[in-house]
Amino acid sequence: MDSLLDAAHSLLQANTELVEYEGETWRYSVPSRSVYPHQWLWDSCFHAIVWSHFDLTRACDELRSILHWQHADGLVPHMVFWRSEGLRKHFWHYLESADGWRFRQKRPWTSALTQPPVLATAVERLVQAGVDDFLDDALPRLERYYLYLAERRDPDRDGLISTICQYETGLDYSPAYDRSLGADPARPKSILRALGRVKLANKLRGYDLDRIFARGWHCEDVLVNTIWIDNLAALKRLAELAGRSDLGDWAEQKRAQALQTLLERSWDADRGLFFNLDGADESRPTVKTIQCLLPLLLEDLPPEMTERLLEHLTAANEFWTPFPVPSVALDEATYSEDSRLGGKRLIWRGPLSMNTNWFLWQGLVRHGETRLAAHLAERSLDCIERGGFNEFFSASVGEPVGADRFGWATLAVEMAAAV
Ligand code: GLC
């Protein structure tokens, strides 16, 4: 355990960037030096949670550096481009920013997208670990962010929030989005092209949410909304701690509404799984992906739903592979062992990731499934032992198949406590 902690610490340290900006020094860890050289929102939340095991000041810095870039409307961006190196090579960053097209004169500082709202959980973990002066700074920003999500990202006012590009779900090329994008799963190029069209359309609409919700691609994703619901509970507890019962009541009321809608609309009683709701007509994809299981994280999921989800999770031909939990069920035609298809990097189409394992592991613990939780923790640690802190692992043989020296894989230290 000690050596795992040490290894996690030195990886996050080695991935740390220091930037002097506006007279201050900012610190954050890049997800992976080889593939992801910028700052990402939910990655930084996971990094902060792991940093809180070693260094509370550093953990706070990880969140401060992303919260600093909160937009005027409350959005916390999914990417911050602290360094301009690498931007010129990646013209696509412009398609994710609200900046114009003048490539030479200016560069985007942030994307105009966001990511699954894990921020309240991350702040709560730091507070629980003993940070005492951070909540005063962080709470007003959290309040604006969650209000933004409730007010601007819920066009049908049903309590569930909508994403406008699959990069916002954090599950980039999951086959759950193939159908609504009109992509042909058998042709990797068609998947990439379909996503490119969404990015371009968002940019041409100037990231105007009304226009995007009226005509563009959008989705009420189960993973995003499970995290939304779970984080509204964390926000409520933080608000109460700070003596803000008004904010706590608001968060609780939003949480209850979102949970009720998720149970009513996303649950497929015939199949015993949750599915995303695509577009204004809320049609559902049919492919079984990690999203379908994520509501296991929610403590107050009705027991009959928990049981049905557990049946799928523990079925060897679906999600209980030798190295669980694959991002796509094994018996799906789109399941892939690798993160590359036809020479293209297409992630989230089969291999497992430590962040989704961490969420599901917490769900199992919360539902009293200690045996399953321990098995999942053990297998996750096996992956790390054989392949290091990698972004993805093959679900059948446990080999690393993603970016190496990858930050959020260090979440394994949390699961190690259970083994
Ligand atoms: C990939 C992942 C996304 C993550 C980013 C940086 O795009 O799909 O979830 O935040 O990499 O690690």
XYZ file of C-alpha atoms and ligand atoms in Angstrom:
431
model
C 0.000 0.000 0.000
C 2.792 2.398 0.926
C 4.579 1.803 -2.339
C 1.356 2.349 -4.270
C 0.822 5.631 -2.430
C 4.401 6.663 -3.128
C 4.068 5.792 -6.802
C 0.811 7.759 -7.070
C 2.392 10.725 -5.332
C 5.438 10.780 -7.582
C 3.322 10.458 -10.723
C 1.094 13.426 -9.808
C 4.228 15.327 -8.847
C 5.963 14.509 -12.142
C 2.850 15.587 -14.054
C 2.705 18.909 -12.184
C 2.970 22.165 -14.116
C 3.869 25.488 -12.497
C 2.697 28.599 -14.319
C 3.344 32.232 -13.425
C 0.252 34.202 -14.343
C -1.026 37.568 -13.147
C 1.628 37.691 -10.425
C 0.707 34.325 -8.959
C 2.039 30.810 -9.263
C -0.560 28.264 -10.346
C -0.177 24.506 -10.030
C -2.001 21.618 -11.633
C -1.240 18.126 -12.918
C -1.609 17.340 -16.603
C -3.445 14.040 -17.202
C -0.525 12.613 -19.182
C 2.563 14.334 -20.540
C 2.587 12.230 -23.689
C -1.047 12.652 -24.764
C -2.826 15.314 -22.670
C -0.575 18.353 -22.056
C -3.280 20.778 -20.782
C -5.558 20.971 -17.727
C -8.875 19.111 -17.756
C -11.744 19.703 -15.330
C -12.782 16.288 -14.091
C -9.204 15.022 -14.210
C -8.220 17.856 -11.861
C -11.075 16.913 -9.518
C -9.747 13.329 -9.389
C -6.183 14.557 -8.978
C -7.234 16.817 -6.094
C -8.925 13.886 -4.351
C -5.729 11.829 -4.613
C -3.533 14.821 -3.690
C -5.568 15.123 -0.482
C -3.884 11.871 0.654
C -0.459 13.557 0.631
C -0.597 17.314 0.494
C -3.657 19.453 1.241
C -2.207 22.719 -0.056
C -1.353 21.087 -3.348
C -4.834 19.531 -3.497
C -6.426 22.986 -3.089
C -4.131 24.441 -5.766
C -5.319 21.821 -8.237
C -8.908 23.076 -7.860
C -8.030 26.761 -7.543
C -6.271 26.680 -10.891
C -9.352 25.423 -12.678
C -11.893 27.483 -10.717
C -9.959 30.629 -11.586
C -11.143 30.213 -15.171
C -14.835 30.053 -14.404
C -16.748 31.954 -17.089
C -18.998 34.919 -16.343
C -22.130 32.771 -16.783
C -20.858 30.221 -14.238
C -19.525 27.527 -16.593
C -16.307 25.908 -15.411
C -14.437 24.990 -18.604
C -13.467 21.440 -19.386
C -10.002 22.536 -20.558
C -7.590 25.314 -19.638
C -4.766 25.992 -22.088
C -2.247 27.451 -19.645
C 0.565 26.959 -22.101
C 0.392 27.898 -25.725
C 2.830 25.177 -26.802
C 0.973 22.514 -28.661
C -1.974 24.745 -29.477
C -0.857 25.500 -32.998
C -0.593 21.819 -33.740
C -4.127 21.293 -32.493
C -6.350 23.583 -34.439
C -9.361 21.686 -33.057
C -8.939 23.544 -29.757
C -10.421 26.543 -31.535
C -13.522 24.520 -32.260
C -13.987 24.017 -28.529
C -13.463 27.624 -27.502
C -15.761 30.630 -27.587
C -12.949 32.691 -29.137
C -13.077 33.766 -32.760
C -11.033 32.409 -35.607
C -8.015 34.721 -35.569
C -5.504 32.008 -35.029
C -2.413 34.201 -35.149
C -3.489 37.149 -33.044
C -4.918 35.349 -30.071
C -5.321 31.939 -28.592
C -8.104 30.446 -26.560
C -7.437 30.243 -22.837
C -10.238 27.806 -22.172
C -12.730 25.623 -23.955
C -16.410 26.613 -24.033
C -17.462 23.128 -22.885
C -17.681 21.656 -19.409
C -17.331 18.120 -17.996
C -19.151 15.877 -15.476
C -19.667 18.047 -12.367
C -17.445 16.215 -9.838
C -16.344 19.533 -8.308
C -18.541 19.482 -5.204
C -17.331 15.975 -4.323
C -13.723 17.081 -4.754
C -14.202 20.162 -2.553
C -16.003 18.083 0.064
C -13.135 15.591 0.150
C -10.649 18.391 0.827
C -12.853 19.795 3.565
C -13.168 16.339 5.139
C -9.393 15.938 4.946
C -9.018 19.017 7.129
C -8.699 22.038 4.827
C -10.366 24.899 6.655
C -9.941 28.063 4.638
C -10.807 26.744 1.188
C -14.581 26.436 1.459
C -15.118 30.195 1.781
C -13.403 30.739 -1.582
C -14.809 27.701 -3.311
C -18.465 27.776 -2.265
C -19.529 30.911 -4.189
C -17.917 29.459 -7.313
C -19.565 26.098 -6.808
C -22.884 27.866 -6.323
C -22.534 29.733 -9.630
C -21.450 26.582 -11.447
C -24.308 24.366 -10.239
C -26.809 27.204 -10.805
C -25.482 27.546 -14.347
C -25.998 23.812 -14.935
C -29.540 23.958 -13.553
C -30.541 27.161 -15.344
C -28.717 26.917 -18.678
C -28.284 23.183 -19.250
C -31.792 21.937 -18.602
C -33.831 23.178 -21.582
C -36.824 20.908 -20.891
C -36.800 21.774 -17.174
C -37.006 18.142 -16.092
C -34.075 18.376 -13.684
C -31.607 16.429 -15.870
C -28.779 18.409 -17.452
C -27.853 18.251 -21.131
C -24.439 18.063 -22.739
C -23.799 19.630 -26.137
C -20.818 17.580 -27.287
C -19.719 14.164 -26.174
C -16.417 15.609 -24.932
C -18.571 17.035 -22.146
C -19.530 13.590 -20.900
C -15.858 12.684 -20.616
C -16.627 9.457 -22.538
C -15.546 10.794 -25.930
C -16.137 7.998 -28.443
C -18.459 5.761 -26.448
C -20.715 3.807 -28.847
C -23.636 5.161 -26.804
C -23.386 8.241 -29.054
C -22.959 6.514 -32.447
C -26.683 6.350 -33.192
C -27.563 9.952 -32.362
C -24.509 11.176 -34.290
C -25.407 9.116 -37.336
C -21.968 7.448 -37.171
C -21.304 4.015 -38.597
C -19.685 1.997 -35.771
C -17.897 -0.197 -38.276
C -16.051 2.799 -39.760
C -13.751 4.639 -37.333
C -13.477 7.570 -39.713
C -17.226 8.036 -39.718
C -17.222 8.301 -35.892
C -14.516 10.962 -35.956
C -16.209 12.855 -38.749
C -19.546 12.859 -36.925
C -17.963 14.351 -33.814
C -16.129 16.926 -35.951
C -19.479 18.022 -37.379
C -20.916 18.600 -33.887
C -17.874 20.630 -32.845
C -18.001 22.746 -35.973
C -21.760 23.341 -35.656
C -21.337 24.464 -32.017
C -18.575 26.840 -33.038
C -20.612 28.279 -35.912
C -23.499 28.839 -33.489
C -21.080 30.739 -31.248
C -21.824 28.326 -28.381
C -25.262 29.883 -28.100
C -27.082 27.313 -25.976
C -30.558 28.275 -27.175
C -29.556 27.711 -30.776
C -27.766 24.482 -29.958
C -30.722 23.103 -27.997
C -33.095 24.140 -30.791
C -31.181 22.549 -33.682
C -27.970 20.871 -32.556
C -26.797 17.620 -30.985
C -27.507 17.268 -27.275
C -27.962 14.482 -24.796
C -29.038 13.824 -21.200
C -26.248 11.416 -20.373
C -26.689 8.909 -17.542
C -23.112 9.193 -16.267
C -23.230 12.993 -16.259
C -26.602 13.051 -14.516
C -25.662 10.438 -11.926
C -22.667 12.601 -11.033
C -24.917 15.689 -11.087
C -27.314 14.066 -8.589
C -24.534 12.785 -6.351
C -22.794 16.165 -6.377
C -25.961 18.074 -5.519
C -25.982 16.010 -2.318
C -22.361 17.021 -1.676
C -23.213 20.663 -2.418
C -26.066 20.512 0.081
C -23.734 19.230 2.821
C -21.119 21.878 2.019
C -23.752 24.638 2.020
C -25.017 23.520 5.417
C -21.498 23.453 6.788
C -21.091 27.063 5.666
C -24.407 28.099 7.208
C -26.045 28.541 3.783
C -29.271 26.640 4.331
C -30.889 28.474 1.378
C -28.327 26.952 -0.991
C -28.608 23.601 0.764
C -32.399 23.572 0.275
C -32.022 24.530 -3.388
C -29.507 21.714 -3.974
C -31.740 19.185 -2.253
C -34.778 20.204 -4.267
C -32.801 19.961 -7.540
C -31.349 16.608 -6.509
C -34.779 15.152 -5.754
C -36.182 16.363 -9.078
C -33.234 15.054 -11.104
C -33.340 11.683 -9.350
C -37.051 11.289 -9.944
C -36.688 12.084 -13.656
C -33.728 9.734 -14.042
C -35.746 6.905 -12.490
C -38.820 7.670 -14.582
C -37.304 8.369 -17.980
C -33.860 6.793 -18.218
C -34.741 3.456 -16.631
C -35.613 0.686 -19.063
C -37.638 -1.763 -16.983
C -37.552 -4.470 -19.660
C -33.783 -4.477 -19.897
C -33.015 -3.562 -16.293
C -30.585 -0.787 -17.235
C -30.456 3.009 -17.534
C -30.061 4.614 -20.970
C -29.172 8.116 -22.155
C -31.920 10.389 -23.452
C -30.896 11.820 -26.824
C -32.096 15.142 -28.190
C -35.446 16.828 -27.660
C -37.403 13.624 -28.338
C -35.372 11.780 -25.678
C -34.858 8.672 -27.793
C -32.556 6.070 -26.266
C -29.490 4.313 -27.568
C -29.692 0.518 -27.249
C -26.034 -0.381 -26.748
C -24.993 -1.446 -23.228
C -22.210 0.841 -22.023
C -20.763 1.880 -18.676
C -23.325 4.705 -18.498
C -26.107 2.115 -18.068
C -24.654 1.009 -14.695
C -23.486 4.305 -13.209
C -26.629 5.012 -11.111
C -25.352 2.257 -8.801
C -23.412 5.139 -7.273
C -26.653 6.565 -5.867
C -27.360 5.456 -2.325
C -31.111 5.896 -2.621
C -31.565 3.927 -5.828
C -34.659 1.718 -5.304
C -33.518 -1.799 -4.264
C -35.230 -3.529 -7.214
C -33.268 -1.337 -9.660
C -30.025 -1.945 -7.750
C -30.608 -5.668 -8.029
C -31.204 -5.554 -11.770
C -28.060 -3.456 -12.309
C -26.042 -5.878 -10.188
C -27.229 -8.765 -12.383
C -25.720 -7.049 -15.432
C -22.609 -5.919 -13.602
C -21.844 -9.446 -12.419
C -22.694 -11.284 -15.669
C -19.461 -12.690 -17.141
C -20.686 -12.162 -20.706
C -21.520 -8.492 -20.053
C -19.585 -6.446 -17.484
C -17.941 -8.937 -15.061
C -15.005 -9.671 -17.339
C -11.681 -11.021 -15.961
C -10.767 -7.348 -15.428
C -13.992 -5.469 -14.767
C -15.604 -3.060 -15.568
C -15.412 -2.636 -19.364
C -16.687 0.643 -20.805
C -18.852 -1.396 -23.230
C -20.468 -4.763 -22.416
C -18.492 -7.733 -23.725
C -21.464 -9.134 -25.662
C -21.953 -5.956 -27.713
C -20.875 -5.955 -31.367
C -19.075 -2.641 -30.774
C -17.000 -4.012 -27.841
C -13.290 -3.538 -28.502
C -10.217 -4.774 -26.586
C -8.184 -1.777 -27.594
C -8.279 2.032 -27.564
C -7.317 2.112 -31.225
C -9.551 1.057 -34.077
C -8.360 0.927 -37.667
C -5.289 2.954 -36.683
C -7.386 5.700 -35.015
C -7.435 6.470 -31.319
C -11.047 5.785 -30.318
C -11.337 5.570 -26.560
C -14.207 4.360 -24.332
C -15.220 1.522 -26.676
C -14.427 -1.416 -24.385
C -11.336 -0.944 -22.187
C -11.820 -0.142 -18.505
C -10.853 3.110 -16.832
C -9.976 3.693 -13.157
C -12.364 6.601 -12.724
C -15.474 4.632 -13.694
C -14.210 1.696 -11.606
C -13.813 4.081 -8.682
C -17.390 5.347 -9.050
C -18.815 1.831 -9.293
C -16.663 0.621 -6.420
C -18.121 3.391 -4.238
C -21.598 2.382 -5.374
C -20.955 -1.227 -4.325
C -19.674 -0.090 -0.934
C -22.700 2.167 -0.452
C -25.078 -0.690 -1.270
C -23.322 -3.020 1.176
C -21.865 -5.227 -1.596
C -18.508 -5.564 0.129
C -17.485 -8.827 -1.568
C -18.042 -7.408 -5.040
C -16.368 -4.137 -4.056
C -13.288 -6.005 -2.833
C -13.113 -8.052 -6.039
C -13.352 -4.925 -8.187
C -10.657 -3.215 -6.099
C -8.370 -6.261 -6.346
C -8.680 -6.540 -10.097
C -8.153 -2.791 -10.547
C -4.946 -3.006 -8.531
C -3.798 -6.017 -10.592
C -4.098 -3.853 -13.700
C -1.965 -1.112 -12.154
C 0.623 -3.624 -10.958
C 1.081 -5.090 -14.399
C 0.709 -1.936 -16.505
C 1.371 1.076 -14.276
C -0.973 4.061 -13.992
C -2.435 3.783 -17.464
C -5.486 5.508 -18.903
C -7.170 2.273 -20.061
C -6.789 -1.472 -19.615
C -8.075 -4.340 -21.678
C -11.027 -5.856 -19.822
C -10.134 -9.435 -20.704
C -6.368 -9.573 -20.102
C -5.698 -6.442 -18.039
C -3.016 -5.066 -20.374
C -2.565 -1.268 -20.562
C -4.036 0.153 -23.775
C -4.181 3.923 -23.175
C -1.974 6.911 -22.379
C 0.827 6.068 -19.955
C 1.609 7.789 -16.640
C -2.003 8.900 -16.476
C -3.204 11.011 -13.523
C -6.635 9.690 -12.584
C -5.429 6.087 -12.587
C -4.008 7.030 -9.167
C -7.592 6.808 -7.830
C -6.606 3.176 -7.321
C -5.072 4.252 -3.998
C -8.598 4.822 -2.715
C -9.656 1.301 -3.656
C -6.478 -0.191 -2.183
C -7.786 0.557 1.301
C -10.521 -2.046 0.716
C -8.217 -4.921 -0.253
C -10.053 12.053 -22.794
C -11.148 11.511 -21.891
C -11.664 12.601 -20.975
C -10.500 13.186 -20.203
C -9.392 13.665 -21.142
C -8.131 14.064 -20.402
O -10.576 13.019 -23.664
O -12.190 10.933 -22.610
O -12.625 12.074 -20.095
O -10.912 14.206 -19.378
O -9.041 12.641 -22.020
O -7.658 13.004 -19.628
